[in-house]
PDB file of C-alpha atoms (C1' of nucleotides) in Angstrom:
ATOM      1  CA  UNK A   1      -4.117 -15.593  29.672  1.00 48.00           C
ATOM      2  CA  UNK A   2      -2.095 -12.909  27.952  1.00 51.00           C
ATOM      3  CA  UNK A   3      -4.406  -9.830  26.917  1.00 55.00           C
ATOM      4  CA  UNK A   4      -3.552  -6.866  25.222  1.00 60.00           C
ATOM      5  CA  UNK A   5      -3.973  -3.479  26.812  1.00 57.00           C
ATOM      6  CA  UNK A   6      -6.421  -1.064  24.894  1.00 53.00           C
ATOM      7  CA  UNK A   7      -3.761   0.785  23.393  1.00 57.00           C
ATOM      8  CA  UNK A   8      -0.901  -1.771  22.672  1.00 61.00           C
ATOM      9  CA  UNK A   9      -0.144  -3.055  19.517  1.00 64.00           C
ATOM     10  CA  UNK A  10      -1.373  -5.977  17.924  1.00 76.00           C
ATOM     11  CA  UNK A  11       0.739  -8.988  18.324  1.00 81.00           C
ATOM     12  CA  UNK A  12       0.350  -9.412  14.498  1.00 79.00           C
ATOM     13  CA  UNK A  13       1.802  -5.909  14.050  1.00 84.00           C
ATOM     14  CA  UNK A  14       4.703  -6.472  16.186  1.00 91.00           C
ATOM     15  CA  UNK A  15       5.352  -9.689  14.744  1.00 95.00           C
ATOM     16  CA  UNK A  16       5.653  -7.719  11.107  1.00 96.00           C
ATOM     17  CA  UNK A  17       8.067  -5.159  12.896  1.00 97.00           C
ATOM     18  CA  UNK A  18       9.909  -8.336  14.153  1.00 97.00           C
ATOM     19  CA  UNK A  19      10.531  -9.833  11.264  1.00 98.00           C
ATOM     20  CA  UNK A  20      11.028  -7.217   8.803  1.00 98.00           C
ATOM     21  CA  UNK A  21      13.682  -6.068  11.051  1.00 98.00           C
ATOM     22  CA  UNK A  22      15.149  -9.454  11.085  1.00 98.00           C
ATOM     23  CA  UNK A  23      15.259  -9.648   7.231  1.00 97.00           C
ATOM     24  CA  UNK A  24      18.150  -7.607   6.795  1.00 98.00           C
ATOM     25  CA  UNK A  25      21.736  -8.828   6.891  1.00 97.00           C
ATOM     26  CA  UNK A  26      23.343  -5.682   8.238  1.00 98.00           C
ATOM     27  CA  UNK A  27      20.861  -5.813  11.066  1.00 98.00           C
ATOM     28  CA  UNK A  28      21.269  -9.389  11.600  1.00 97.00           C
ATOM     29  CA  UNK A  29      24.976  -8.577  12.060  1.00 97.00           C
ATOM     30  CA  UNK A  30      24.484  -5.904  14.012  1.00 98.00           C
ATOM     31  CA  UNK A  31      22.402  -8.457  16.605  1.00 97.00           C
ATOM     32  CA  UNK A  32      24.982 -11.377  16.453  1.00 96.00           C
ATOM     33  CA  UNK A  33      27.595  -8.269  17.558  1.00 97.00           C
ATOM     34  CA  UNK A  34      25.604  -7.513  20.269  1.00 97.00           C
ATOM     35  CA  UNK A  35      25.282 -10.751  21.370  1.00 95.00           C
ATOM     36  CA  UNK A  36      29.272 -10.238  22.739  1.00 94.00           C
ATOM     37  CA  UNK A  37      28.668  -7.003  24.381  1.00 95.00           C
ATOM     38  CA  UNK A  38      26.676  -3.750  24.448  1.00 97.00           C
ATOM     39  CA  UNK A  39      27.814  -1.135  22.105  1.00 98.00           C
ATOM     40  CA  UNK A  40      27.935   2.447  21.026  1.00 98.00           C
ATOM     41  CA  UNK A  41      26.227   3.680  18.434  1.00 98.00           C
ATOM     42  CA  UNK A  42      30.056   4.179  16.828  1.00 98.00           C
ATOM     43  CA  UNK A  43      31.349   1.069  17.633  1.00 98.00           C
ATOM     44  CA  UNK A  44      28.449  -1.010  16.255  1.00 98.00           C
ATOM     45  CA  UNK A  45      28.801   0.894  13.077  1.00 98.00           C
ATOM     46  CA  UNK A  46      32.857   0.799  12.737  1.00 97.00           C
ATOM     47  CA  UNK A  47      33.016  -2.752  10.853  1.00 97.00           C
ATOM     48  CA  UNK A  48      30.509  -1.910   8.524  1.00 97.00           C
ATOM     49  CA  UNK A  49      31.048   0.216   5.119  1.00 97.00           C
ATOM     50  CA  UNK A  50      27.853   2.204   5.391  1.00 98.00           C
ATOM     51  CA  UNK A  51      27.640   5.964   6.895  1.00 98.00           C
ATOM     52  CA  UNK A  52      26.908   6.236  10.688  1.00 98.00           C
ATOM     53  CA  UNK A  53      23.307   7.550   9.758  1.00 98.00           C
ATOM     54  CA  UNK A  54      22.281   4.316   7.833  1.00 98.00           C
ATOM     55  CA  UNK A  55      23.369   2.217  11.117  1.00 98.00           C
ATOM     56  CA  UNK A  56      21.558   4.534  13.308  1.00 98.00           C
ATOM     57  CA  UNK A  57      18.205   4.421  11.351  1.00 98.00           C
ATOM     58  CA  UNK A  58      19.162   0.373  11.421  1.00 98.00           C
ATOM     59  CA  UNK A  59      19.011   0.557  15.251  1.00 98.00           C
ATOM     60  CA  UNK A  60      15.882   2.643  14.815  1.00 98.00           C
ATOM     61  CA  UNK A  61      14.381  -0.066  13.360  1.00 98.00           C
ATOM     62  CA  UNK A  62      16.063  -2.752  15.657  1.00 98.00           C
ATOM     63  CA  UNK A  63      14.742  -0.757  18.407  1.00 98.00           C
ATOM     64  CA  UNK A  64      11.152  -0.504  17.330  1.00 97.00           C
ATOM     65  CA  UNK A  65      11.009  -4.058  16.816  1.00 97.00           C
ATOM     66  CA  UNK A  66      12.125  -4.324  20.117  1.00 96.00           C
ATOM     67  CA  UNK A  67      14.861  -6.436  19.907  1.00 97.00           C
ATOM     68  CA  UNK A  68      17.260  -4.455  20.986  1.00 98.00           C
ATOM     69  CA  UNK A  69      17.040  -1.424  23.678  1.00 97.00           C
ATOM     70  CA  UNK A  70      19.126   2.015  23.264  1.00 97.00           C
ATOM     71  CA  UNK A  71      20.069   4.208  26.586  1.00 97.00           C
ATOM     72  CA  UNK A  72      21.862   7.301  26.475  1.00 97.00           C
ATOM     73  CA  UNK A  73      24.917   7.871  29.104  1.00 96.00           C
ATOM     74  CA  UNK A  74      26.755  11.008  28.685  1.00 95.00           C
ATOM     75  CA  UNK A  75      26.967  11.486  24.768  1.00 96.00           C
ATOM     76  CA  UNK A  76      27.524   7.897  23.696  1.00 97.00           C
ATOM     77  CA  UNK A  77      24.448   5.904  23.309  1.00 98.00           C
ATOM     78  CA  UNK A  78      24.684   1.815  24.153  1.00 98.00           C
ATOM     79  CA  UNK A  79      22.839  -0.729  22.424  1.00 98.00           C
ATOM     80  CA  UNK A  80      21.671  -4.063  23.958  1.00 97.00           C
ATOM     81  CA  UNK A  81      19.947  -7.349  23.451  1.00 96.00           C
ATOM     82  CA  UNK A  82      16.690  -7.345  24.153  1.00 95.00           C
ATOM     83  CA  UNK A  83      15.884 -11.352  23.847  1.00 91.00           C
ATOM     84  CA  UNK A  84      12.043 -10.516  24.505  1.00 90.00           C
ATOM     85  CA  UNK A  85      10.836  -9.513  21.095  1.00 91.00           C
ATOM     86  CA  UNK A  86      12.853 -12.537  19.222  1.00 92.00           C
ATOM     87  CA  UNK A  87      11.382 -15.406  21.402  1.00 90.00           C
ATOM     88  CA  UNK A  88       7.840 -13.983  20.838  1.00 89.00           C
ATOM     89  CA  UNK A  89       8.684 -14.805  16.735  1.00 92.00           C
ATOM     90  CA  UNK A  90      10.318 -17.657  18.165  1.00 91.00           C
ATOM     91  CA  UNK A  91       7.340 -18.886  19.594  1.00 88.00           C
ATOM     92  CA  UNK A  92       4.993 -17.859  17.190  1.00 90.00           C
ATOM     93  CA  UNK A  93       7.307 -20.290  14.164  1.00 91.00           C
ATOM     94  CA  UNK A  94       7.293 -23.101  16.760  1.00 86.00           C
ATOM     95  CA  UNK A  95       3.361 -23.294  15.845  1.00 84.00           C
ATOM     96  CA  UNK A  96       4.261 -24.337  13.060  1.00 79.00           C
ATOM     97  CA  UNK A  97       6.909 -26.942  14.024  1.00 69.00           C
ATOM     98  CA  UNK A  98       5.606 -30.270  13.513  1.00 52.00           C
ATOM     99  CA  UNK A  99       9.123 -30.028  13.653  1.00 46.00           C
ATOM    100  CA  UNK A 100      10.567 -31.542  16.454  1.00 45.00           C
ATOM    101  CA  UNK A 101      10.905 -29.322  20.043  1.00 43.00           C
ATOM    102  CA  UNK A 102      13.841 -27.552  18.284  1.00 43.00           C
ATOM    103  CA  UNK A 103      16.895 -29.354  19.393  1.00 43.00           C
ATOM    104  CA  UNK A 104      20.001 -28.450  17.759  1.00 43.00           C
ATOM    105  CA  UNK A 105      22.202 -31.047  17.319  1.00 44.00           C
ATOM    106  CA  UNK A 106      24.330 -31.014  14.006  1.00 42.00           C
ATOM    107  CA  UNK A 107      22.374 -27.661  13.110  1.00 44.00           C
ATOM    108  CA  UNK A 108      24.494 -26.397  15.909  1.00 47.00           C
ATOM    109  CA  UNK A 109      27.702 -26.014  14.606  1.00 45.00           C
ATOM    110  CA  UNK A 110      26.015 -24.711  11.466  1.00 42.00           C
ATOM    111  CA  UNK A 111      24.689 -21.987  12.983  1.00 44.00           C
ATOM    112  CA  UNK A 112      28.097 -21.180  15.122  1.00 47.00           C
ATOM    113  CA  UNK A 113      29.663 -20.834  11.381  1.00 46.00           C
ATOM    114  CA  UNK A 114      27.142 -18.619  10.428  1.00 45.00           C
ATOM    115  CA  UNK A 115      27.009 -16.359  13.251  1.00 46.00           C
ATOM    116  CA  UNK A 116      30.566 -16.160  13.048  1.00 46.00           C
ATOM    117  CA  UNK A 117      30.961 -15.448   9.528  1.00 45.00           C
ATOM    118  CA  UNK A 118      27.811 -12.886   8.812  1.00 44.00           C
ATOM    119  CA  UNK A 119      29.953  -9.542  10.581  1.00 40.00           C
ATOM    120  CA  UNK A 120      32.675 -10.661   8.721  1.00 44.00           C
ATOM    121  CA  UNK A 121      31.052 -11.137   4.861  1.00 42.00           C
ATOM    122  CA  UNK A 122      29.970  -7.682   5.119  1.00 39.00           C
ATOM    123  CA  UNK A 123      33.489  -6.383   4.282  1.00 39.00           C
ATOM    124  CA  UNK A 124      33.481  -7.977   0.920  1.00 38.00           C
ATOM    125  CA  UNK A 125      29.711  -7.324  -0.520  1.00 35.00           C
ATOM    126  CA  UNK A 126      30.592  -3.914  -1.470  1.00 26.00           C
TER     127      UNK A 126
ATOM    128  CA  UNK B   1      27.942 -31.073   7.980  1.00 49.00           C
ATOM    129  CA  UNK B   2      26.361 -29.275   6.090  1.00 51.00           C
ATOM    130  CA  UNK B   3      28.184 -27.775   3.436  1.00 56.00           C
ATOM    131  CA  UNK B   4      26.973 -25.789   0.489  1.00 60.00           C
ATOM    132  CA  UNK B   5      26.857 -26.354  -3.371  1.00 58.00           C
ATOM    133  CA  UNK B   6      29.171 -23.995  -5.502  1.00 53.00           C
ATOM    134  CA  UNK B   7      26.009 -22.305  -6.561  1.00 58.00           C
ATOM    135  CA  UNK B   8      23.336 -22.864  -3.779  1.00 62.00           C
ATOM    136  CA  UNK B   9      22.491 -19.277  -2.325  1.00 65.00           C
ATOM    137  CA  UNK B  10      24.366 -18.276   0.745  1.00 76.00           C
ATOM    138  CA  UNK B  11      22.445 -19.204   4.243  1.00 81.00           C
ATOM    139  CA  UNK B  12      22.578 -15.052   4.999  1.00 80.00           C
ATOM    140  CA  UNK B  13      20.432 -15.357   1.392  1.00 84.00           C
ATOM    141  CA  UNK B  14      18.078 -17.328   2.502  1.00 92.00           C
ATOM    142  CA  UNK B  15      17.124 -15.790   5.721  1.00 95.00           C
ATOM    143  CA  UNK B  16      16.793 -12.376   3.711  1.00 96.00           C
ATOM    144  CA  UNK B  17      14.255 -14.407   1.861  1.00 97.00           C
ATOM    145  CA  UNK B  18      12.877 -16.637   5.144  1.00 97.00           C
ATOM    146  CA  UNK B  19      12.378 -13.539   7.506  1.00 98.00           C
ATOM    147  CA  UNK B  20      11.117 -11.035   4.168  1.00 98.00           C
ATOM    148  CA  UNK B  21       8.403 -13.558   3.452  1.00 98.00           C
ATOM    149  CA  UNK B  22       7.169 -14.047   7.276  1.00 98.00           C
ATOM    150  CA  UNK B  23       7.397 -10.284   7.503  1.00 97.00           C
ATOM    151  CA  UNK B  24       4.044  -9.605   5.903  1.00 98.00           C
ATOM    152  CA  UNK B  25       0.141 -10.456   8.149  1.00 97.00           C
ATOM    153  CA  UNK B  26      -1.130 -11.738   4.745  1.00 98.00           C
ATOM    154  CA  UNK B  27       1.808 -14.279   4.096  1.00 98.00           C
ATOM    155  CA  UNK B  28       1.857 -15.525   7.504  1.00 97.00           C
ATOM    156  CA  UNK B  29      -1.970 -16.021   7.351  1.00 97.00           C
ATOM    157  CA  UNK B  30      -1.557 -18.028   4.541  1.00 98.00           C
ATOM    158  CA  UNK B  31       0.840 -20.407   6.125  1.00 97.00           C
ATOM    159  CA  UNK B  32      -1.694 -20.509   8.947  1.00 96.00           C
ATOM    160  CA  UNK B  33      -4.287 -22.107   6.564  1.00 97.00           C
ATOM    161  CA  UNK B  34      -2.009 -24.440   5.127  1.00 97.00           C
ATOM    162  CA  UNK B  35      -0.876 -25.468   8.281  1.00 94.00           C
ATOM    163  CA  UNK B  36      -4.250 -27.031   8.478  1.00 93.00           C
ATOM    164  CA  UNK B  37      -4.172 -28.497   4.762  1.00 95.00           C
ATOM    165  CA  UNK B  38      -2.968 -27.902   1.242  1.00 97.00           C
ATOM    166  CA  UNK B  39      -4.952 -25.829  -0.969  1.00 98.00           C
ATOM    167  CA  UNK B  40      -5.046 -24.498  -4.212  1.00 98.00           C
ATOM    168  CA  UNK B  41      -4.164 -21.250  -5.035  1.00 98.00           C
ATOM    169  CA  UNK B  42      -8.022 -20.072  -5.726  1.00 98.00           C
ATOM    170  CA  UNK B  43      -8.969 -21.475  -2.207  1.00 98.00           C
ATOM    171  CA  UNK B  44      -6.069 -19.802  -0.854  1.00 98.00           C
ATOM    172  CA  UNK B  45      -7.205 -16.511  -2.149  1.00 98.00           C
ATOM    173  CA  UNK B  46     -10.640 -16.860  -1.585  1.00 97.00           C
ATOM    174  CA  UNK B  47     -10.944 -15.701   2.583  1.00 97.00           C
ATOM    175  CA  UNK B  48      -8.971 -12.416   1.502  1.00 97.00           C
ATOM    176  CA  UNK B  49     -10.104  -9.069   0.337  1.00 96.00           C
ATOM    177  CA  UNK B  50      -7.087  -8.844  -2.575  1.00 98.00           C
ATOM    178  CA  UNK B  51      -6.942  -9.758  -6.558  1.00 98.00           C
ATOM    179  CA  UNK B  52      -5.875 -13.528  -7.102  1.00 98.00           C
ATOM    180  CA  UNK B  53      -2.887 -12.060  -8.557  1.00 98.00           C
ATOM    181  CA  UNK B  54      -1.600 -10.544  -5.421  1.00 98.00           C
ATOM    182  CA  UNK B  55      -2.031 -13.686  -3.608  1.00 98.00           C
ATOM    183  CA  UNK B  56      -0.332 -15.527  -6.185  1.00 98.00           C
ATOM    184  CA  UNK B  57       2.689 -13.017  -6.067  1.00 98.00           C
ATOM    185  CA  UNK B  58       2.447 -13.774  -2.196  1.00 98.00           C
ATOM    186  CA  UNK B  59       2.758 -17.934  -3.452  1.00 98.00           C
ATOM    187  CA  UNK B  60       6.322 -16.848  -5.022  1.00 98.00           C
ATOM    188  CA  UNK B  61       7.132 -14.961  -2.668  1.00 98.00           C
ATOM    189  CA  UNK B  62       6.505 -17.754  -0.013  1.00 98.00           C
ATOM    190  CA  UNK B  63       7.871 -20.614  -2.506  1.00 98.00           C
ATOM    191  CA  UNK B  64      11.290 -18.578  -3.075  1.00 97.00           C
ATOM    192  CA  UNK B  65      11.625 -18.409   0.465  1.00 97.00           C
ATOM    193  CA  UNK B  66      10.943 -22.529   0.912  1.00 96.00           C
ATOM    194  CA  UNK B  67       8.066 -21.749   2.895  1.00 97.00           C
ATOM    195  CA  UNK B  68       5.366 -23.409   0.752  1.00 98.00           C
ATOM    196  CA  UNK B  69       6.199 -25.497  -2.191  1.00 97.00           C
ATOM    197  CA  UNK B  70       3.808 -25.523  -4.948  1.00 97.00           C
ATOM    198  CA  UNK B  71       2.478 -28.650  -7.329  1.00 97.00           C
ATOM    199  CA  UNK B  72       0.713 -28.530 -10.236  1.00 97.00           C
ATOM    200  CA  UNK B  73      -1.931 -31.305 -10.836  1.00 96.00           C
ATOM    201  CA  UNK B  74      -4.011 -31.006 -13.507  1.00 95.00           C
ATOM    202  CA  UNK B  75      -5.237 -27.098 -13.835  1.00 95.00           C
ATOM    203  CA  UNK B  76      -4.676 -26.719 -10.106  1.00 97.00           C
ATOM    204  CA  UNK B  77      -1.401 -25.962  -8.056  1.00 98.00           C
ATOM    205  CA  UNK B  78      -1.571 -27.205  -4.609  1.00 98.00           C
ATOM    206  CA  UNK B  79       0.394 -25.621  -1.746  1.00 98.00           C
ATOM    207  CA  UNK B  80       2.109 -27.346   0.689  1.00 97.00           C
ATOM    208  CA  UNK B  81       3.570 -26.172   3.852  1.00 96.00           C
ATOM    209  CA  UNK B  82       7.384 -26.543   4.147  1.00 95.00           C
ATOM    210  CA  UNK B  83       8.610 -26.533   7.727  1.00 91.00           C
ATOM    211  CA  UNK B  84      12.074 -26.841   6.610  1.00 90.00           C
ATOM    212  CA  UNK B  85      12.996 -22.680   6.436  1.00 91.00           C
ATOM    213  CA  UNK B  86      11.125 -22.092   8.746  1.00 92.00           C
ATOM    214  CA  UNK B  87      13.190 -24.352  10.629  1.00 90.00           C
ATOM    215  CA  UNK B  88      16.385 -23.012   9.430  1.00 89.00           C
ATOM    216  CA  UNK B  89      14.922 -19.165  10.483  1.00 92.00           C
ATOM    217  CA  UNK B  90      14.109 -20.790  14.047  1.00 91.00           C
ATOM    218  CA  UNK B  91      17.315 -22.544  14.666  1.00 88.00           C
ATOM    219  CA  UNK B  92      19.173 -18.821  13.527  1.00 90.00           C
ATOM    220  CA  UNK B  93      16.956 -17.297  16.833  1.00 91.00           C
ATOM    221  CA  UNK B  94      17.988 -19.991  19.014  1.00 87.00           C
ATOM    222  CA  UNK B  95      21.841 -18.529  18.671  1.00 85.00           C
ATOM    223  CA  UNK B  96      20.270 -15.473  20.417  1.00 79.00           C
ATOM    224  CA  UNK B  97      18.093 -17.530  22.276  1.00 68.00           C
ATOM    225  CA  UNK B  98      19.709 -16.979  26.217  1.00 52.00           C
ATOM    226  CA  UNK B  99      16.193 -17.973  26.612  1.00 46.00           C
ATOM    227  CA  UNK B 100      15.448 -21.427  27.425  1.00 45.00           C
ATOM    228  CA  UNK B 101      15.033 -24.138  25.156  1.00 43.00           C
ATOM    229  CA  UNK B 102      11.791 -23.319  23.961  1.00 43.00           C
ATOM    230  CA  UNK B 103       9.270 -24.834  26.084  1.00 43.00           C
ATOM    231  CA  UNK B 104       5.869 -23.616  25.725  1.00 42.00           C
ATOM    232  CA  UNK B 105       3.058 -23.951  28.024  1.00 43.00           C
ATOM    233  CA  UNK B 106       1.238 -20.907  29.034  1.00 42.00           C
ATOM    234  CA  UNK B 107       2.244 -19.828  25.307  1.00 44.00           C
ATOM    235  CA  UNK B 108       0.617 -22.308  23.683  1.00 47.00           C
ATOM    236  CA  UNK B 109      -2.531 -21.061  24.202  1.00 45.00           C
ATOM    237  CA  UNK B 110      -1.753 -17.745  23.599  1.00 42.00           C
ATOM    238  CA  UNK B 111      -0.090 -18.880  20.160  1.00 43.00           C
ATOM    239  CA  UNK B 112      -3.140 -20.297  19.396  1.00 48.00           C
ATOM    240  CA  UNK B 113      -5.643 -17.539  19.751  1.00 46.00           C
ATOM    241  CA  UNK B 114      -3.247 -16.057  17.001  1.00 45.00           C
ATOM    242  CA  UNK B 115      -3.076 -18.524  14.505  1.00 46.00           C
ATOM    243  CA  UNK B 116      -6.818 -18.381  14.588  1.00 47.00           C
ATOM    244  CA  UNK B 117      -7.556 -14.914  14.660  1.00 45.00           C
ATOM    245  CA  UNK B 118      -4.712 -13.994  12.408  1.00 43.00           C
ATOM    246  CA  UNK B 119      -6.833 -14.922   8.913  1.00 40.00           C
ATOM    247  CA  UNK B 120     -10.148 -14.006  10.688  1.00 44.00           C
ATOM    248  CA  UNK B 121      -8.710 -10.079  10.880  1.00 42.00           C
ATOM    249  CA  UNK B 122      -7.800  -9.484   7.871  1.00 40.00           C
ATOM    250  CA  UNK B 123     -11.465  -9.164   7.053  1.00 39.00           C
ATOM    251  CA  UNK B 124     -12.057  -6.104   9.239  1.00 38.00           C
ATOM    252  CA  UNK B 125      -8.752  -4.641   8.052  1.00 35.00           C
ATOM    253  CA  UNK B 126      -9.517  -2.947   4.545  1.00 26.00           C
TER     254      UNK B 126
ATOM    255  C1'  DC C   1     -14.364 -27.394 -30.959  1.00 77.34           C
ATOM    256  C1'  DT C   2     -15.994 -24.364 -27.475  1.00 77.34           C
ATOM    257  C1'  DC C   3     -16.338 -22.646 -23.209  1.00 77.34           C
ATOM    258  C1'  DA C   4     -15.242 -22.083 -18.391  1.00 77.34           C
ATOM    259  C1'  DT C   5     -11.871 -22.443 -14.772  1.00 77.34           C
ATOM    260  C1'  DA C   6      -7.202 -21.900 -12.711  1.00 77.34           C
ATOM    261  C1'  DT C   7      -3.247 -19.359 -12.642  1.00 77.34           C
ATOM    262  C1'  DT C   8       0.243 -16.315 -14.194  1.00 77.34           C
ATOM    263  C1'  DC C   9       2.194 -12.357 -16.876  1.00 77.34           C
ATOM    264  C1'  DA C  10       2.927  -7.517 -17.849  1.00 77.34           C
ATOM    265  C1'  DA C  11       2.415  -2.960 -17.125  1.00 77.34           C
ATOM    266  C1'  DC C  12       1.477   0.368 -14.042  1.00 77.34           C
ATOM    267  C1'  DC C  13       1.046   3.007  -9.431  1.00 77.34           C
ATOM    268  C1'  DG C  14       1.957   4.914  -4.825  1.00 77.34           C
ATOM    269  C1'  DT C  15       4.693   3.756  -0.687  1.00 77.34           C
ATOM    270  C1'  DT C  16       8.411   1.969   1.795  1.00 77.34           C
ATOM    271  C1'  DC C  17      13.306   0.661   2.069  1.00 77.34           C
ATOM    272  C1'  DG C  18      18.158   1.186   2.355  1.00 77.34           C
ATOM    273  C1'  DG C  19      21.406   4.146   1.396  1.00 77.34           C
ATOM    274  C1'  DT C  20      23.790   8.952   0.757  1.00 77.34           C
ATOM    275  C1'  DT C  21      25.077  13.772   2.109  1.00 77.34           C
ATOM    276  C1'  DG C  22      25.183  17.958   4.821  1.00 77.34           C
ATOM    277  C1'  DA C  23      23.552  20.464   8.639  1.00 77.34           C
ATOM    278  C1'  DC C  24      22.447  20.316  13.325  1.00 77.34           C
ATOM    279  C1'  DG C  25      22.003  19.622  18.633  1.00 77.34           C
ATOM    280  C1'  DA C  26      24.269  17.593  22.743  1.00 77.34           C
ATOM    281  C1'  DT C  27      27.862  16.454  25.397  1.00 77.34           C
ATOM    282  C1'  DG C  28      32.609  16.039  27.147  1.00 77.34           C
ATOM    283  C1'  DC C  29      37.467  17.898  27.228  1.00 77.34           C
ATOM    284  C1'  DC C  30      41.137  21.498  27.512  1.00 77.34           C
TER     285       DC C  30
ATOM    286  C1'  DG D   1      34.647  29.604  25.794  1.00 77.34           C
ATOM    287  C1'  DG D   2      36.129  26.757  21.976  1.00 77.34           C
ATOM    288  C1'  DC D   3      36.640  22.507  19.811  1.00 77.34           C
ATOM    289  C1'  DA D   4      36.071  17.703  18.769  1.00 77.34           C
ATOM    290  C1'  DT D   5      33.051  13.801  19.202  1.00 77.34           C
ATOM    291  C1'  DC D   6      28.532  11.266  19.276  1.00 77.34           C
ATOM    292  C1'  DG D   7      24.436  10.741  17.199  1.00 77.34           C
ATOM    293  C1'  DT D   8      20.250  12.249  14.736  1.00 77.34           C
ATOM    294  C1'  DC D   9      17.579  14.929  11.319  1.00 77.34           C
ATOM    295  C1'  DA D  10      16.144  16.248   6.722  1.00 77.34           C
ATOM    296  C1'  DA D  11      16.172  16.014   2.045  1.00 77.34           C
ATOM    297  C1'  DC D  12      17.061  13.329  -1.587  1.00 77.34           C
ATOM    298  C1'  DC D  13      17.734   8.997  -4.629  1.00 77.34           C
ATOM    299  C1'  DG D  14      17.034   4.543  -6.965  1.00 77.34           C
ATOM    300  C1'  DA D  15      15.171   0.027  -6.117  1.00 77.34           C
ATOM    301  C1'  DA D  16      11.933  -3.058  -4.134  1.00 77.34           C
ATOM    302  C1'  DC D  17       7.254  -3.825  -2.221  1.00 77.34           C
ATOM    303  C1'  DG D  18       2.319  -4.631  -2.291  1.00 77.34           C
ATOM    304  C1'  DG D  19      -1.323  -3.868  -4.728  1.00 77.34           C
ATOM    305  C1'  DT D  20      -4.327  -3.122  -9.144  1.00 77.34           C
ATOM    306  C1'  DT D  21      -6.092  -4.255 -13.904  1.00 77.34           C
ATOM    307  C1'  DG D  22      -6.354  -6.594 -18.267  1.00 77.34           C
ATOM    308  C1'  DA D  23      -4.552  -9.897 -21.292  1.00 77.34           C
ATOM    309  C1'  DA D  24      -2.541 -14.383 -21.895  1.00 77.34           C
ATOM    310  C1'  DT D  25      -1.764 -19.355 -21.060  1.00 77.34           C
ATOM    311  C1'  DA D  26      -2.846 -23.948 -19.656  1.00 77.34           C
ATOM    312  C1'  DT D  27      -6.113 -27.412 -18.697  1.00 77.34           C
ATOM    313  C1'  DG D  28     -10.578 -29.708 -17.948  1.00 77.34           C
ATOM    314  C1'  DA D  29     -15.572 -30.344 -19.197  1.00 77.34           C
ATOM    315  C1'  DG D  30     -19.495 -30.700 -22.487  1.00 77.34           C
TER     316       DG D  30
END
DNA sequence: CTCATATTCAACCGTTCGGTTGACGATGCC
DNA sequence: GGCATCGTCAACCGAACGGTTGAATATGAG
């Protein structure tokens, strides 16, 4: 039985940080990029036309919400997946699947295009 | 395959909406009652410590995203859970999803000590 | 018709969000 | 040491958010 230490956040407050992270395309991006390869700070933020500071108070945010993870070696700083925080939301929205046990099928290739294309649109939404 | 209309909003669009709407405790409540049955709007409102107005902002909010959909009958508008963006949110997480196919089991549990204490809380919240 | 109920609208308010810019602290390279 | 690079900080800005209140708009009931 999962039980919260005295001190930890409530599962409804990490749920809000979860999804209000989530609800932003440039972060969204930002997590299908990662989904290649860890990244520097730089790198993450090359494709996209926003200043290095707005992508690094987007990993902020990414980072509280836990769903990615940011370690320091030497002076570049690399970004990573963290799957954890996203399968807890995951979970939590399968409650409320009378939906089917989630399995893909034509949604599959829909979702390929997407992750494909949502780096990309960036570059044209000014 | 599914293929947009010329003027239906972008996927990216609609999980800006999807993930903005399940980003607030009070929202996500809601959809917690109505997972148990449609209510009207007043009955929606009445467990929470806000103006009807507020929740009713919180209705639009939830409709725009697909969430709920709303019917009038007679003086009162029912709301109806919507599983479908939800759906559409959860299939997005399974692209990140190296986790397995979503198979609860000591989770469920767990997810459904939430779902019950989510509405209860807000009470003791101010 | 009159009154009560159900819901939204409109204006307002303080806070948060997503972005900018410029300065700054660390770190690696020559 | 001196310089460029990596990344964050701080102050600022306009827009959106989450809430309030009071008035307005259906609709149903007597």
């Amino acid at each position: 039985m999962p039980q919260r230490a005295p001190n930890e956040p409530r599962m409804d407050d990490k749920l809000d940080l979860t999804f209000q992270a989530l609800a932003d395309p440039t972060r969204r991006a930002i997590l299908s990029m990662l989904l290649e390869d860890d990244m520097a700070v730089t790198d993450v933020a090359e494709p996209f036309e926003m200043s290095l500071a707005a992508i690094s108070k987007h990993l902020t945010i990414l980072t509280r919400a836990g769903l990615i993870s940011q370690e320091k070696r030497g002076r570049v700083k690399w970004c990573k997946l963290e799957p954890g925080a996203m399968k807890a939301a995951s979970v939590w929205m399968q409650g409320f699947g009378q939906f089917e046990p989630v399995n893909l099928d034509a949604f599959e290739t829909y979702l390929e295009t997407l992750l494909g294309a949502e780096g990309e649109e960036r570059e044209t939404q000014g």
